[in-house]
Amino acid sequence: MKSLLIALLVVALSHQVTSQSLGICVKTPIIKDFNSTRYLGKWYEIERFNYLFEPPNLDCVVATYGYLNETAVTVNNIAFNLKTNKTTGRNGYAYIPNLAAPNKLSVVLPIELYNVTFFQNEGPYEVLETDYETYALVYSCTQVVYDLVKLEVVWILSRKPTMDEKEIDYLKQRTASYKLDTSKFFRINQNCGY
Ligand SMILES: *[C@@H]1O[C@H](CO)[C@@H](O)[C@H](O)[C@H]1NC(C)=O
Ligand SMILES: *[C@@H]1O[C@H](CO)[C@@H](O)[C@H](O)[C@H]1NC(C)=O
Ligand SMILES: *[C@@H]1O[C@H](CO)[C@@H](O)[C@H](O)[C@H]1NC(C)=O
Ligand SMILES: *[C@@H]1O[C@H](CO)[C@@H](O)[C@H](O)[C@H]1NC(C)=O
């Protein structure tokens, strides 16, 4: 009976958000010489997995990171909401919990769902790969139900509003090399002029 209930819950959760999926978060590599200062500045979302806190009605998502202190950065996210035709923004910060793994940050942002800000969410932000100057591949995964259901996102980010298809394909291959499901990616419009 209990396992049936859990199975139903899992099915319900999995259907709710496509990126909520079965399994365990992937262990990602440590980039020992990751330099958060070089990572600062503006990043355009080119593709991302569909997930709960960033629904597909958000276009032109741009994240800007600024210097806060040695181990933390400010986070400013802006996006265009296609349902309301309005530009929305969220401000927060990110910090490096473990200096031995400087590419693994934790982001603290207010969560807005159905137009209501109801809590501060803290989530992982792991830079898988970046050259700082053109692209970044970022992974965030939270185990929603222990060992069973995960909320998983990968972002392909660019310093420019556009990215060559070849580069996008390459980053998808890199994503697949971490055993992540590249079929969950979808393209983000970046035509809002900011
Ligand atoms: C990180 O990058 C900044 C800006 O390029 C540079 O000044 C700094 O020395 C770098 N830090 C390390 C530890 O390499
Ligand atoms: C850096 O800023 C973060 C976020 O506000 C804070 O938690 C942390 O204590 C600060 N670290 C230092 C060394 O000031
Ligand atoms: C948003 O803009 C589009 C295109 O201009 C329009 O078709 C749509 O009705 C608008 N939606 C709202 C909620 O204003
Ligand atoms: C959502 O929030 C905006 C800005 O606070 C407000 O103008 C709008 O009426 C709200 N929409 C709904 C559906 O509550």
PDB file of C-alpha atoms and ligand atoms in Angstrom:
ATOM      1  CA  MET A   1       0.000   0.000   0.000  1.00  0.00           C
ATOM      2  CA  LYS A   2       2.738   2.395   1.003  1.00  0.00           C
ATOM      3  CA  SER A   3       4.748   1.663  -2.137  1.00  0.00           C
ATOM      4  CA  LEU A   4       1.648   2.187  -4.257  1.00  0.00           C
ATOM      5  CA  LEU A   5       1.158   5.606  -2.698  1.00  0.00           C
ATOM      6  CA  ILE A   6       4.794   6.483  -3.309  1.00  0.00           C
ATOM      7  CA  ALA A   7       4.483   5.267  -6.898  1.00  0.00           C
ATOM      8  CA  LEU A   8       1.422   7.455  -7.435  1.00  0.00           C
ATOM      9  CA  LEU A   9       3.176  10.431  -5.886  1.00  0.00           C
ATOM     10  CA  VAL A  10       6.166   9.891  -8.134  1.00  0.00           C
ATOM     11  CA  VAL A  11       3.967   9.690 -11.227  1.00  0.00           C
ATOM     12  CA  ALA A  12       2.097  12.844 -10.185  1.00  0.00           C
ATOM     13  CA  LEU A  13       5.336  14.747  -9.563  1.00  0.00           C
ATOM     14  CA  SER A  14       6.900  13.521 -12.792  1.00  0.00           C
ATOM     15  CA  HIS A  15       3.982  14.706 -14.821  1.00  0.00           C
ATOM     16  CA  GLN A  16       3.841  18.050 -13.109  1.00  0.00           C
ATOM     17  CA  VAL A  17       7.162  19.179 -14.482  1.00  0.00           C
ATOM     18  CA  THR A  18       8.934  17.468 -17.306  1.00  0.00           C
ATOM     19  CA  SER A  19      12.372  17.936 -15.817  1.00  0.00           C
ATOM     20  CA  GLN A  20      11.338  16.378 -12.561  1.00  0.00           C
ATOM     21  CA  SER A  21      12.524  12.893 -13.233  1.00  0.00           C
ATOM     22  CA  LEU A  22      13.348   9.610 -11.688  1.00  0.00           C
ATOM     23  CA  GLY A  23      16.785   8.826 -10.388  1.00  0.00           C
ATOM     24  CA  ILE A  24      19.689  10.328  -8.563  1.00  0.00           C
ATOM     25  CA  CYS A  25      21.454  13.619  -9.255  1.00  0.00           C
ATOM     26  CA  VAL A  26      24.632  13.291 -11.287  1.00  0.00           C
ATOM     27  CA  LYS A  27      27.976  13.784  -9.523  1.00  0.00           C
ATOM     28  CA  THR A  28      29.793  16.549 -11.323  1.00  0.00           C
ATOM     29  CA  PRO A  29      33.519  17.234 -11.523  1.00  0.00           C
ATOM     30  CA  ILE A  30      35.329  19.811  -9.422  1.00  0.00           C
ATOM     31  CA  ILE A  31      37.071  22.609 -11.303  1.00  0.00           C
ATOM     32  CA  LYS A  32      39.853  23.404  -8.841  1.00  0.00           C
ATOM     33  CA  ASP A  33      40.964  26.567 -10.578  1.00  0.00           C
ATOM     34  CA  PHE A  34      37.464  27.924 -11.237  1.00  0.00           C
ATOM     35  CA  ASN A  35      37.715  31.714 -11.037  1.00  0.00           C
ATOM     36  CA  SER A  36      34.424  33.306  -9.973  1.00  0.00           C
ATOM     37  CA  THR A  37      35.761  36.772 -10.800  1.00  0.00           C
ATOM     38  CA  ARG A  38      36.187  35.816 -14.444  1.00  0.00           C
ATOM     39  CA  TYR A  39      32.674  34.353 -14.385  1.00  0.00           C
ATOM     40  CA  LEU A  40      31.093  37.689 -13.341  1.00  0.00           C
ATOM     41  CA  GLY A  41      28.998  39.692 -15.771  1.00  0.00           C
ATOM     42  CA  LYS A  42      26.139  38.962 -18.090  1.00  0.00           C
ATOM     43  CA  TRP A  43      25.039  35.511 -19.275  1.00  0.00           C
ATOM     44  CA  TYR A  44      22.220  34.857 -21.756  1.00  0.00           C
ATOM     45  CA  GLU A  45      20.217  31.637 -21.513  1.00  0.00           C
ATOM     46  CA  ILE A  46      20.354  29.924 -24.886  1.00  0.00           C
ATOM     47  CA  GLU A  47      18.750  26.623 -23.897  1.00  0.00           C
ATOM     48  CA  ARG A  48      17.576  25.076 -20.642  1.00  0.00           C
ATOM     49  CA  PHE A  49      15.670  22.137 -19.273  1.00  0.00           C
ATOM     50  CA  ASN A  50      12.048  22.884 -18.525  1.00  0.00           C
ATOM     51  CA  TYR A  51      11.549  23.153 -14.785  1.00  0.00           C
ATOM     52  CA  LEU A  52       9.201  24.363 -12.086  1.00  0.00           C
ATOM     53  CA  PHE A  53      10.772  27.662 -11.113  1.00  0.00           C
ATOM     54  CA  GLU A  54      11.445  28.857 -14.616  1.00  0.00           C
ATOM     55  CA  PRO A  55       8.355  27.940 -16.622  1.00  0.00           C
ATOM     56  CA  PRO A  56       8.415  27.920 -20.437  1.00  0.00           C
ATOM     57  CA  ASN A  57       6.507  31.201 -20.524  1.00  0.00           C
ATOM     58  CA  LEU A  58       9.735  33.029 -19.628  1.00  0.00           C
ATOM     59  CA  ASP A  59      11.662  34.378 -22.589  1.00  0.00           C
ATOM     60  CA  CYS A  60      14.908  36.345 -22.783  1.00  0.00           C
ATOM     61  CA  VAL A  61      16.273  35.120 -19.467  1.00  0.00           C
ATOM     62  CA  VAL A  62      19.477  36.974 -18.644  1.00  0.00           C
ATOM     63  CA  ALA A  63      21.541  36.508 -15.493  1.00  0.00           C
ATOM     64  CA  THR A  64      24.052  39.078 -14.324  1.00  0.00           C
ATOM     65  CA  TYR A  65      26.590  38.257 -11.623  1.00  0.00           C
ATOM     66  CA  GLY A  66      28.441  40.921  -9.670  1.00  0.00           C
ATOM     67  CA  TYR A  67      31.202  40.936  -7.103  1.00  0.00           C
ATOM     68  CA  LEU A  68      29.988  40.673  -3.501  1.00  0.00           C
ATOM     69  CA  ASN A  69      33.001  39.365  -1.614  1.00  0.00           C
ATOM     70  CA  GLU A  70      35.784  36.782  -1.950  1.00  0.00           C
ATOM     71  CA  THR A  71      33.367  33.864  -1.916  1.00  0.00           C
ATOM     72  CA  ALA A  72      30.037  35.332  -2.988  1.00  0.00           C
ATOM     73  CA  VAL A  73      28.440  37.077  -5.965  1.00  0.00           C
ATOM     74  CA  THR A  74      25.259  39.055  -6.457  1.00  0.00           C
ATOM     75  CA  VAL A  75      22.652  37.556  -8.773  1.00  0.00           C
ATOM     76  CA  ASN A  76      20.263  39.563 -10.924  1.00  0.00           C
ATOM     77  CA  ASN A  77      17.932  37.607 -13.177  1.00  0.00           C
ATOM     78  CA  ILE A  78      15.647  39.270 -15.676  1.00  0.00           C
ATOM     79  CA  ALA A  79      13.131  37.674 -18.005  1.00  0.00           C
ATOM     80  CA  PHE A  80      10.198  38.521 -20.206  1.00  0.00           C
ATOM     81  CA  ASN A  81       6.963  36.855 -19.130  1.00  0.00           C
ATOM     82  CA  LEU A  82       4.986  35.878 -22.232  1.00  0.00           C
ATOM     83  CA  LYS A  83       1.769  35.501 -20.248  1.00  0.00           C
ATOM     84  CA  THR A  84       1.793  39.029 -18.844  1.00  0.00           C
ATOM     85  CA  ASN A  85       3.999  40.702 -21.488  1.00  0.00           C
ATOM     86  CA  LYS A  86       6.097  42.138 -18.697  1.00  0.00           C
ATOM     87  CA  THR A  87       9.765  42.107 -17.859  1.00  0.00           C
ATOM     88  CA  THR A  88      10.321  40.611 -14.430  1.00  0.00           C
ATOM     89  CA  GLY A  89      13.409  40.522 -12.275  1.00  0.00           C
ATOM     90  CA  ARG A  90      14.704  38.619  -9.289  1.00  0.00           C
ATOM     91  CA  ASN A  91      17.663  39.560  -7.160  1.00  0.00           C
ATOM     92  CA  GLY A  92      19.625  37.312  -4.882  1.00  0.00           C
ATOM     93  CA  TYR A  93      23.124  36.089  -4.287  1.00  0.00           C
ATOM     94  CA  ALA A  94      25.262  33.016  -4.708  1.00  0.00           C
ATOM     95  CA  TYR A  95      28.122  31.749  -2.588  1.00  0.00           C
ATOM     96  CA  ILE A  96      30.728  29.020  -2.634  1.00  0.00           C
ATOM     97  CA  PRO A  97      30.008  26.735   0.352  1.00  0.00           C
ATOM     98  CA  ASN A  98      33.214  24.726  -0.067  1.00  0.00           C
ATOM     99  CA  LEU A  99      36.327  26.522  -1.307  1.00  0.00           C
ATOM    100  CA  ALA A 100      37.834  23.193  -2.377  1.00  0.00           C
ATOM    101  CA  ALA A 101      35.073  23.009  -5.019  1.00  0.00           C
ATOM    102  CA  PRO A 102      34.860  26.625  -6.217  1.00  0.00           C
ATOM    103  CA  ASN A 103      32.735  25.808  -9.305  1.00  0.00           C
ATOM    104  CA  LYS A 104      29.919  24.534  -7.087  1.00  0.00           C
ATOM    105  CA  LEU A 105      27.871  27.474  -5.917  1.00  0.00           C
ATOM    106  CA  SER A 106      24.674  27.774  -3.984  1.00  0.00           C
ATOM    107  CA  VAL A 107      22.149  30.346  -5.216  1.00  0.00           C
ATOM    108  CA  VAL A 108      19.678  32.062  -2.911  1.00  0.00           C
ATOM    109  CA  LEU A 109      16.705  33.632  -4.714  1.00  0.00           C
ATOM    110  CA  PRO A 110      13.156  34.571  -3.801  1.00  0.00           C
ATOM    111  CA  ILE A 111      10.682  32.221  -5.441  1.00  0.00           C
ATOM    112  CA  GLU A 112       7.698  33.566  -7.293  1.00  0.00           C
ATOM    113  CA  LEU A 113       4.946  31.201  -8.272  1.00  0.00           C
ATOM    114  CA  TYR A 114       1.599  32.342  -9.585  1.00  0.00           C
ATOM    115  CA  ASN A 115       2.701  35.943  -9.048  1.00  0.00           C
ATOM    116  CA  VAL A 116       3.357  35.535  -5.326  1.00  0.00           C
ATOM    117  CA  THR A 117       6.766  35.700  -3.660  1.00  0.00           C
ATOM    118  CA  PHE A 118       6.538  33.117  -0.971  1.00  0.00           C
ATOM    119  CA  PHE A 119       9.946  31.914   0.064  1.00  0.00           C
ATOM    120  CA  GLN A 120      13.655  32.162  -0.375  1.00  0.00           C
ATOM    121  CA  ASN A 121      14.890  29.171  -2.241  1.00  0.00           C
ATOM    122  CA  GLU A 122      18.451  27.945  -2.028  1.00  0.00           C
ATOM    123  CA  GLY A 123      19.601  25.724  -4.830  1.00  0.00           C
ATOM    124  CA  PRO A 124      22.818  24.333  -6.250  1.00  0.00           C
ATOM    125  CA  TYR A 125      24.524  25.990  -9.229  1.00  0.00           C
ATOM    126  CA  GLU A 126      27.376  23.897 -10.543  1.00  0.00           C
ATOM    127  CA  VAL A 127      29.461  25.161 -13.421  1.00  0.00           C
ATOM    128  CA  LEU A 128      30.236  22.076 -15.488  1.00  0.00           C
ATOM    129  CA  GLU A 129      32.329  23.821 -18.099  1.00  0.00           C
ATOM    130  CA  THR A 130      33.120  27.383 -19.140  1.00  0.00           C
ATOM    131  CA  ASP A 131      35.705  29.365 -21.040  1.00  0.00           C
ATOM    132  CA  TYR A 132      34.460  32.517 -19.201  1.00  0.00           C
ATOM    133  CA  GLU A 133      34.421  34.474 -22.460  1.00  0.00           C
ATOM    134  CA  THR A 134      31.860  32.739 -24.680  1.00  0.00           C
ATOM    135  CA  TYR A 135      29.974  29.865 -23.058  1.00  0.00           C
ATOM    136  CA  ALA A 136      29.047  28.160 -19.817  1.00  0.00           C
ATOM    137  CA  LEU A 137      27.321  24.872 -19.103  1.00  0.00           C
ATOM    138  CA  VAL A 138      25.611  24.845 -15.702  1.00  0.00           C
ATOM    139  CA  TYR A 139      23.921  22.051 -13.746  1.00  0.00           C
ATOM    140  CA  SER A 140      21.487  22.266 -10.858  1.00  0.00           C
ATOM    141  CA  CYS A 141      19.908  19.237  -9.274  1.00  0.00           C
ATOM    142  CA  THR A 142      17.927  18.715  -6.103  1.00  0.00           C
ATOM    143  CA  GLN A 143      16.763  15.368  -4.841  1.00  0.00           C
ATOM    144  CA  VAL A 144      13.047  15.885  -4.246  1.00  0.00           C
ATOM    145  CA  VAL A 145      12.296  12.381  -3.057  1.00  0.00           C
ATOM    146  CA  TYR A 146      15.317  10.592  -1.640  1.00  0.00           C
ATOM    147  CA  ASP A 147      17.052   8.492  -4.354  1.00  0.00           C
ATOM    148  CA  LEU A 148      13.857   8.529  -6.392  1.00  0.00           C
ATOM    149  CA  VAL A 149      12.805  11.866  -7.834  1.00  0.00           C
ATOM    150  CA  LYS A 150      15.091  14.703  -8.810  1.00  0.00           C
ATOM    151  CA  LEU A 151      14.475  18.245  -9.967  1.00  0.00           C
ATOM    152  CA  GLU A 152      17.169  18.711 -12.579  1.00  0.00           C
ATOM    153  CA  VAL A 153      18.176  21.580 -14.826  1.00  0.00           C
ATOM    154  CA  VAL A 154      20.978  22.217 -17.280  1.00  0.00           C
ATOM    155  CA  TRP A 155      21.551  25.650 -18.781  1.00  0.00           C
ATOM    156  CA  ILE A 156      23.533  26.499 -21.893  1.00  0.00           C
ATOM    157  CA  LEU A 157      24.666  30.080 -21.328  1.00  0.00           C
ATOM    158  CA  SER A 158      26.310  32.531 -23.690  1.00  0.00           C
ATOM    159  CA  ARG A 159      28.004  35.894 -23.280  1.00  0.00           C
ATOM    160  CA  LYS A 160      26.031  37.033 -26.343  1.00  0.00           C
ATOM    161  CA  PRO A 161      22.282  36.768 -27.058  1.00  0.00           C
ATOM    162  CA  THR A 162      23.076  34.234 -29.780  1.00  0.00           C
ATOM    163  CA  MET A 163      25.249  31.161 -30.101  1.00  0.00           C
ATOM    164  CA  ASP A 164      26.423  29.201 -33.138  1.00  0.00           C
ATOM    165  CA  GLU A 165      24.459  26.005 -33.746  1.00  0.00           C
ATOM    166  CA  LYS A 166      27.772  24.128 -33.828  1.00  0.00           C
ATOM    167  CA  GLU A 167      28.622  25.405 -30.352  1.00  0.00           C
ATOM    168  CA  ILE A 168      25.148  24.477 -29.071  1.00  0.00           C
ATOM    169  CA  ASP A 169      25.523  20.961 -30.502  1.00  0.00           C
ATOM    170  CA  TYR A 170      28.931  20.650 -28.904  1.00  0.00           C
ATOM    171  CA  LEU A 171      27.577  21.700 -25.488  1.00  0.00           C
ATOM    172  CA  LYS A 172      24.746  19.176 -25.853  1.00  0.00           C
ATOM    173  CA  GLN A 173      27.327  16.474 -26.521  1.00  0.00           C
ATOM    174  CA  ARG A 174      29.175  17.600 -23.424  1.00  0.00           C
ATOM    175  CA  THR A 175      25.888  17.461 -21.473  1.00  0.00           C
ATOM    176  CA  ALA A 176      25.274  13.909 -22.708  1.00  0.00           C
ATOM    177  CA  SER A 177      28.775  12.938 -21.570  1.00  0.00           C
ATOM    178  CA  TYR A 178      27.613  13.563 -17.981  1.00  0.00           C
ATOM    179  CA  LYS A 179      24.757  11.092 -18.624  1.00  0.00           C
ATOM    180  CA  LEU A 180      22.194  13.892 -18.674  1.00  0.00           C
ATOM    181  CA  ASP A 181      19.116  13.708 -20.901  1.00  0.00           C
ATOM    182  CA  THR A 182      19.603  16.299 -23.648  1.00  0.00           C
ATOM    183  CA  SER A 183      16.048  15.746 -24.966  1.00  0.00           C
ATOM    184  CA  LYS A 184      14.858  18.028 -22.152  1.00  0.00           C
ATOM    185  CA  PHE A 185      16.555  21.084 -23.616  1.00  0.00           C
ATOM    186  CA  PHE A 186      14.487  23.751 -25.262  1.00  0.00           C
ATOM    187  CA  ARG A 187      15.468  26.975 -26.964  1.00  0.00           C
ATOM    188  CA  ILE A 188      15.036  30.404 -25.338  1.00  0.00           C
ATOM    189  CA  ASN A 189      14.316  33.468 -27.443  1.00  0.00           C
ATOM    190  CA  GLN A 190      16.796  36.277 -26.831  1.00  0.00           C
ATOM    191  CA  ASN A 191      15.212  39.066 -28.823  1.00  0.00           C
ATOM    192  CA  CYS A 192      14.152  41.464 -26.061  1.00  0.00           C
ATOM    193  CA  GLY A 193      17.020  43.866 -26.568  1.00  0.00           C
ATOM    194  CA  TYR A 194      18.520  43.916 -23.106  1.00  0.00           C
TER     195      TYR A 194
HETATM  196  C1  LIG B   1      40.791  35.455 -11.257  1.00  0.00           C
HETATM  197  O1  LIG B   1      40.596  36.313 -12.357  1.00  0.00           O
HETATM  198  C2  LIG B   1      40.868  37.676 -12.063  1.00  0.00           C
HETATM  199  C3  LIG B   1      40.405  38.494 -13.263  1.00  0.00           C
HETATM  200  O2  LIG B   1      40.959  38.005 -14.448  1.00  0.00           O
HETATM  201  C4  LIG B   1      42.352  37.813 -11.745  1.00  0.00           C
HETATM  202  O3  LIG B   1      42.644  39.150 -11.438  1.00  0.00           O
HETATM  203  C5  LIG B   1      42.685  36.922 -10.572  1.00  0.00           C
HETATM  204  O4  LIG B   1      44.081  36.948 -10.333  1.00  0.00           O
HETATM  205  C6  LIG B   1      42.245  35.490 -10.829  1.00  0.00           C
HETATM  206  N1  LIG B   1      42.412  34.728  -9.611  1.00  0.00           N
HETATM  207  C7  LIG B   1      43.137  33.624  -9.547  1.00  0.00           C
HETATM  208  C8  LIG B   1      43.204  32.941  -8.218  1.00  0.00           C
HETATM  209  O5  LIG B   1      43.713  33.168 -10.523  1.00  0.00           O
HETATM  210  C1  LIG B   2      30.091  36.984   1.595  1.00  0.00           C
HETATM  211  O1  LIG B   2      28.718  37.240   1.366  1.00  0.00           O
HETATM  212  C2  LIG B   2      27.876  36.157   1.768  1.00  0.00           C
HETATM  213  C3  LIG B   2      26.466  36.471   1.302  1.00  0.00           C
HETATM  214  O2  LIG B   2      25.986  37.675   1.823  1.00  0.00           O
HETATM  215  C4  LIG B   2      27.968  35.964   3.262  1.00  0.00           C
HETATM  216  O3  LIG B   2      27.155  34.876   3.655  1.00  0.00           O
HETATM  217  C5  LIG B   2      29.423  35.680   3.635  1.00  0.00           C
HETATM  218  O4  LIG B   2      29.553  35.607   5.030  1.00  0.00           O
HETATM  219  C6  LIG B   2      30.344  36.763   3.075  1.00  0.00           C
HETATM  220  N1  LIG B   2      31.729  36.358   3.272  1.00  0.00           N
HETATM  221  C7  LIG B   2      32.639  37.220   3.691  1.00  0.00           C
HETATM  222  C8  LIG B   2      34.014  36.681   3.805  1.00  0.00           C
HETATM  223  O5  LIG B   2      32.374  38.384   3.958  1.00  0.00           O
HETATM  224  C1  LIG B   3       1.093  40.075 -25.293  1.00  0.00           C
HETATM  225  O1  LIG B   3       1.546  40.552 -26.553  1.00  0.00           O
HETATM  226  C2  LIG B   3       1.127  39.727 -27.652  1.00  0.00           C
HETATM  227  C3  LIG B   3       1.802  40.245 -28.910  1.00  0.00           C
HETATM  228  O2  LIG B   3       1.865  41.645 -28.932  1.00  0.00           O
HETATM  229  C4  LIG B   3      -0.402  39.757 -27.711  1.00  0.00           C
HETATM  230  O3  LIG B   3      -0.838  38.926 -28.767  1.00  0.00           O
HETATM  231  C5  LIG B   3      -0.976  39.248 -26.388  1.00  0.00           C
HETATM  232  O4  LIG B   3      -2.391  39.340 -26.402  1.00  0.00           O
HETATM  233  C6  LIG B   3      -0.432  40.040 -25.231  1.00  0.00           C
HETATM  234  N1  LIG B   3      -0.869  39.417 -23.964  1.00  0.00           N
HETATM  235  C7  LIG B   3      -1.211  40.128 -22.906  1.00  0.00           C
HETATM  236  C8  LIG B   3      -1.607  39.352 -21.684  1.00  0.00           C
HETATM  237  O5  LIG B   3      -1.201  41.364 -22.889  1.00  0.00           O
HETATM  238  C1  LIG B   4       0.913  40.273 -10.568  1.00  0.00           C
HETATM  239  O1  LIG B   4       1.773  41.240 -10.005  1.00  0.00           O
HETATM  240  C2  LIG B   4       1.768  42.475 -10.669  1.00  0.00           C
HETATM  241  C3  LIG B   4       2.861  43.364 -10.078  1.00  0.00           C
HETATM  242  O2  LIG B   4       2.845  43.316  -8.692  1.00  0.00           O
HETATM  243  C4  LIG B   4       0.381  43.081 -10.564  1.00  0.00           C
HETATM  244  O3  LIG B   4       0.354  44.322 -11.227  1.00  0.00           O
HETATM  245  C5  LIG B   4      -0.625  42.119 -11.197  1.00  0.00           C
HETATM  246  O4  LIG B   4      -1.944  42.626 -11.039  1.00  0.00           O
HETATM  247  C6  LIG B   4      -0.541  40.754 -10.576  1.00  0.00           C
HETATM  248  N1  LIG B   4      -1.349  39.806 -11.340  1.00  0.00           N
HETATM  249  C7  LIG B   4      -2.145  38.921 -10.759  1.00  0.00           C
HETATM  250  C8  LIG B   4      -2.875  38.004 -11.671  1.00  0.00           C
HETATM  251  O5  LIG B   4      -2.270  38.844  -9.550  1.00  0.00           O
END
